[in-house]
PDB file of C-alpha atoms and ligand atoms in Angstrom:
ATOM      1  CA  UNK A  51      17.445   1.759   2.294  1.00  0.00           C
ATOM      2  CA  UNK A  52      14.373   0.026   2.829  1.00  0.00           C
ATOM      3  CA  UNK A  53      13.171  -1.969   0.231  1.00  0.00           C
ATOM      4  CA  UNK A  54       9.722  -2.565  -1.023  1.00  0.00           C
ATOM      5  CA  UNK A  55       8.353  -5.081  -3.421  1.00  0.00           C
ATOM      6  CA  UNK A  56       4.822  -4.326  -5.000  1.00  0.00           C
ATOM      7  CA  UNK A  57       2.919  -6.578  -7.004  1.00  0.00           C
ATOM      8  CA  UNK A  58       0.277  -5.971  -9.192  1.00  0.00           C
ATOM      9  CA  UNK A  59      -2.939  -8.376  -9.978  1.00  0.00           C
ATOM     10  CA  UNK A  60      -1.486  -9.920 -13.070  1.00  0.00           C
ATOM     11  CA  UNK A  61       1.765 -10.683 -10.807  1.00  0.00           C
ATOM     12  CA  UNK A  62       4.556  -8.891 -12.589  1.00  0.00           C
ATOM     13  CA  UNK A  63       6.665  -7.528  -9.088  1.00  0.00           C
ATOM     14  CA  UNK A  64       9.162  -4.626  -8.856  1.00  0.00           C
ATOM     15  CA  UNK A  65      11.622  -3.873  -6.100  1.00  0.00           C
ATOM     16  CA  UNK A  66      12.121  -0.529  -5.319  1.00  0.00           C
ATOM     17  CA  UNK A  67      14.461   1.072  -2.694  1.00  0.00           C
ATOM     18  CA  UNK A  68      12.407   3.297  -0.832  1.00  0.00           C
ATOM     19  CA  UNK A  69      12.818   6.508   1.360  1.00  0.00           C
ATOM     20  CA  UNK A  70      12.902   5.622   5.479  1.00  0.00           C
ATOM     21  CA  UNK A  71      10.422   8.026   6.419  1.00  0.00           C
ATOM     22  CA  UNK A  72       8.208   8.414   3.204  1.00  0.00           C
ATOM     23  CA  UNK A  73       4.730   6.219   3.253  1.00  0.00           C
ATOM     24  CA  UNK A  74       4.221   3.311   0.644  1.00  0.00           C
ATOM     25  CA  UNK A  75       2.095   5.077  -1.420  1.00  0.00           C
ATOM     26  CA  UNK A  76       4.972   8.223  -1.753  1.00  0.00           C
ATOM     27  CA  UNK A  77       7.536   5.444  -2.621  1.00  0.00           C
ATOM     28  CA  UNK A  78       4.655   4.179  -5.550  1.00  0.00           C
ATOM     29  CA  UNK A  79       3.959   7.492  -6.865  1.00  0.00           C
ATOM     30  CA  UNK A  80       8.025   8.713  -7.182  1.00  0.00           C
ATOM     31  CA  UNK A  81       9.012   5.452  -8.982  1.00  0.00           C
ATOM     32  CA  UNK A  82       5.831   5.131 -10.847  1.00  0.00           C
ATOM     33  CA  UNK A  83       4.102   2.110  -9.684  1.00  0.00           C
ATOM     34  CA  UNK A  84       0.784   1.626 -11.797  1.00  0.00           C
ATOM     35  CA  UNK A  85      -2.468   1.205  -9.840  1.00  0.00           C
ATOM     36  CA  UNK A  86      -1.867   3.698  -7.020  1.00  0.00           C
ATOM     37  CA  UNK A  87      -3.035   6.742  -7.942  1.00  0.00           C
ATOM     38  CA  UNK A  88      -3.432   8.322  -4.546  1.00  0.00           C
ATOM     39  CA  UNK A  89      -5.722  10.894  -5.971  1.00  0.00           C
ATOM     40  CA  UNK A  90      -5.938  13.141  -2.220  1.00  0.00           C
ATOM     41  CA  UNK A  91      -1.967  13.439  -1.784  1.00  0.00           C
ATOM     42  CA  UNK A  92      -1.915  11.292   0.978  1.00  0.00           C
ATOM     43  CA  UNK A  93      -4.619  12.736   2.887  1.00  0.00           C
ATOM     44  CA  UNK A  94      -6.405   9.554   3.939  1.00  0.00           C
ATOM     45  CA  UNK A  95      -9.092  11.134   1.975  1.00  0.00           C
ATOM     46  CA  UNK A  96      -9.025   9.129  -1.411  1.00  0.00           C
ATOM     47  CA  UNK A  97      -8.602   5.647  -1.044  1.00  0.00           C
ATOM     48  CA  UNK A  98      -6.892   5.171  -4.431  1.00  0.00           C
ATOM     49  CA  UNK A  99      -3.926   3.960  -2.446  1.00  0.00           C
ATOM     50  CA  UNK A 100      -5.856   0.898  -1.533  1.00  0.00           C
ATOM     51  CA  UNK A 101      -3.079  -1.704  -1.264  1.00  0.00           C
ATOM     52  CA  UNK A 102      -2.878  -5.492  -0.076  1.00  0.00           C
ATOM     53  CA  UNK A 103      -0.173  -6.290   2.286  1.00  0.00           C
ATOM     54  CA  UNK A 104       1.224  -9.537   2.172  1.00  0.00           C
ATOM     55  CA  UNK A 105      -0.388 -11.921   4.617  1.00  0.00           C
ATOM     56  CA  UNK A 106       3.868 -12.880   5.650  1.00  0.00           C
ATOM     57  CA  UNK A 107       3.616  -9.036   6.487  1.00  0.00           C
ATOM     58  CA  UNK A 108       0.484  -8.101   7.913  1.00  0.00           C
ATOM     59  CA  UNK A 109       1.096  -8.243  11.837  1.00  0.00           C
ATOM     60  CA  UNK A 110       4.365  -6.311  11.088  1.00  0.00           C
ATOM     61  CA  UNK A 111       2.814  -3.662   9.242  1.00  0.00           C
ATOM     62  CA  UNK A 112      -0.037  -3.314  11.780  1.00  0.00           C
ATOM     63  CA  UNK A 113      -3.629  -2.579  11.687  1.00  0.00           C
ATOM     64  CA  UNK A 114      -5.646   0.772  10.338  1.00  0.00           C
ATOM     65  CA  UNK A 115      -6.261   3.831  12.944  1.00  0.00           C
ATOM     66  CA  UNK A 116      -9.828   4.430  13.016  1.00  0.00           C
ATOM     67  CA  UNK A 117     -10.167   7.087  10.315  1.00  0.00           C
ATOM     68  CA  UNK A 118      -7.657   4.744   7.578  1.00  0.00           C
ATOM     69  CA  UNK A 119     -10.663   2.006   8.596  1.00  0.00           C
ATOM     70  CA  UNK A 120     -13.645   4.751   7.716  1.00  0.00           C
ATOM     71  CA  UNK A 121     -11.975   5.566   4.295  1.00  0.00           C
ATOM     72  CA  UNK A 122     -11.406   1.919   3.111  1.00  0.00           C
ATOM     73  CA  UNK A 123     -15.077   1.576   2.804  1.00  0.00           C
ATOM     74  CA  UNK A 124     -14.689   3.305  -0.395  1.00  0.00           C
ATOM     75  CA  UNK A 125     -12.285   1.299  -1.808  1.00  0.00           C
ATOM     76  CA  UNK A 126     -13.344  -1.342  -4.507  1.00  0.00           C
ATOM     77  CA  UNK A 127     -12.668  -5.501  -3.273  1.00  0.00           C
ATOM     78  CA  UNK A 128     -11.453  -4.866   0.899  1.00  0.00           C
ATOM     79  CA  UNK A 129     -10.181  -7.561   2.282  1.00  0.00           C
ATOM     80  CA  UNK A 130      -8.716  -8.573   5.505  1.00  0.00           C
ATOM     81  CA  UNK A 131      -5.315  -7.658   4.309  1.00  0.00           C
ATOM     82  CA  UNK A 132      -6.182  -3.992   2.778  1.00  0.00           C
ATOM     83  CA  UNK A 133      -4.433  -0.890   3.882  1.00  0.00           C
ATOM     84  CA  UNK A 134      -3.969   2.500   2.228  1.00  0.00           C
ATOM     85  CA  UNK A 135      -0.910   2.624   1.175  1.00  0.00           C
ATOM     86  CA  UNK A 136      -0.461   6.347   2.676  1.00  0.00           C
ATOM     87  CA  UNK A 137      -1.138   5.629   5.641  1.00  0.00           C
ATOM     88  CA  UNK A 138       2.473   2.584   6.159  1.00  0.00           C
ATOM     89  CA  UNK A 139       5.332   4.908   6.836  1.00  0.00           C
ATOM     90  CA  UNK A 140       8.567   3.091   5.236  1.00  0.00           C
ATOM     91  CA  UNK A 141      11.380   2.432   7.975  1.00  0.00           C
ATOM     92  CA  UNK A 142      13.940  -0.252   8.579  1.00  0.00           C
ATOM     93  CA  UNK A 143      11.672  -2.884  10.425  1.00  0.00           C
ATOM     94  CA  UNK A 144       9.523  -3.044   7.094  1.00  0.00           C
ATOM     95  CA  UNK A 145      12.990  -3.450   4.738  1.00  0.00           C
ATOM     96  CA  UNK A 146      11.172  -6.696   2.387  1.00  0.00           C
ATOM     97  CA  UNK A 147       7.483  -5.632   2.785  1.00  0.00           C
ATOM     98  CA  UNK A 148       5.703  -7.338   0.002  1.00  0.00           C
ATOM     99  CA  UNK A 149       2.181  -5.516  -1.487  1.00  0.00           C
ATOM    100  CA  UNK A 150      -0.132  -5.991  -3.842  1.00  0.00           C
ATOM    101  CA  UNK A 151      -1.852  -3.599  -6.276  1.00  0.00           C
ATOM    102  CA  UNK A 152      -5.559  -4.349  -6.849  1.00  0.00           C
ATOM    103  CA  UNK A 153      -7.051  -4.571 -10.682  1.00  0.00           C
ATOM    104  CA  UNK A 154      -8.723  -1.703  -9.993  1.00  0.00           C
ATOM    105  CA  UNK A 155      -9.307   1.168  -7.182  1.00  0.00           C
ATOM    106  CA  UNK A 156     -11.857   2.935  -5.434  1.00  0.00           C
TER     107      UNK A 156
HETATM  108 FE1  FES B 730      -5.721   9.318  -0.697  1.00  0.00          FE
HETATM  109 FE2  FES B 730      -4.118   7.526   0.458  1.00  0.00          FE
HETATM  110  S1  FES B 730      -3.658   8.888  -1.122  1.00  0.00           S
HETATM  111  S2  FES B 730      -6.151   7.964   0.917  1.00  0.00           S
END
């Protein structure tokens, strides 16, 4: 099991054991992580999965294809360390990724 800890703007965190396999934002949505409400399923077609990965994490988790990079234009407050949350697959390398739920989405 991979585990995952998300934090949200007020800084309350929760560990959760997530799926190898599943993306970040399936992991959010099963356990019931507030502010991700990946409205398009996990399309890439949304951005309500708008996540921060930890800066400790960021080279790890990589950088957005080109189409991840077109739809997190609509997300509210991008900064260099925003991903859609959809779009990280979980596996073993990421077990301790750290993210951060924005105040508010899209
Ligand atoms: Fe819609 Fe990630 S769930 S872009």
């Amino acid at each position: 099991m991979t585990k995952i800890t998300f934090i949200d703007h007020e800084g309350a965190s929760r560990t959760i054991d997530a799926q190898d396999g599943a993306t970040v934002m399936e992991t959010a949505v099963r356990n019931g992580v507030p502010g991700i409400e990946a409205e398009c399923g996990g399309a890439c077609a949304c951005a309500t999965c708008h996540v921060y990965v930890d800066e400790a994490w960021k080279a790890k988790v990589g950088e957005p294809a080109s189409m991840e990079e077109d739809m997190l234009d609509f997300a509210y407050d991008v900064r260099p360390t925003s991903r859609l949350s959809c779009q990280i697959k979980v596996k073993p390398e990421l077990d301790g990724l750290v993210v951060h739920t924005p105040e508010r989405q899209a």
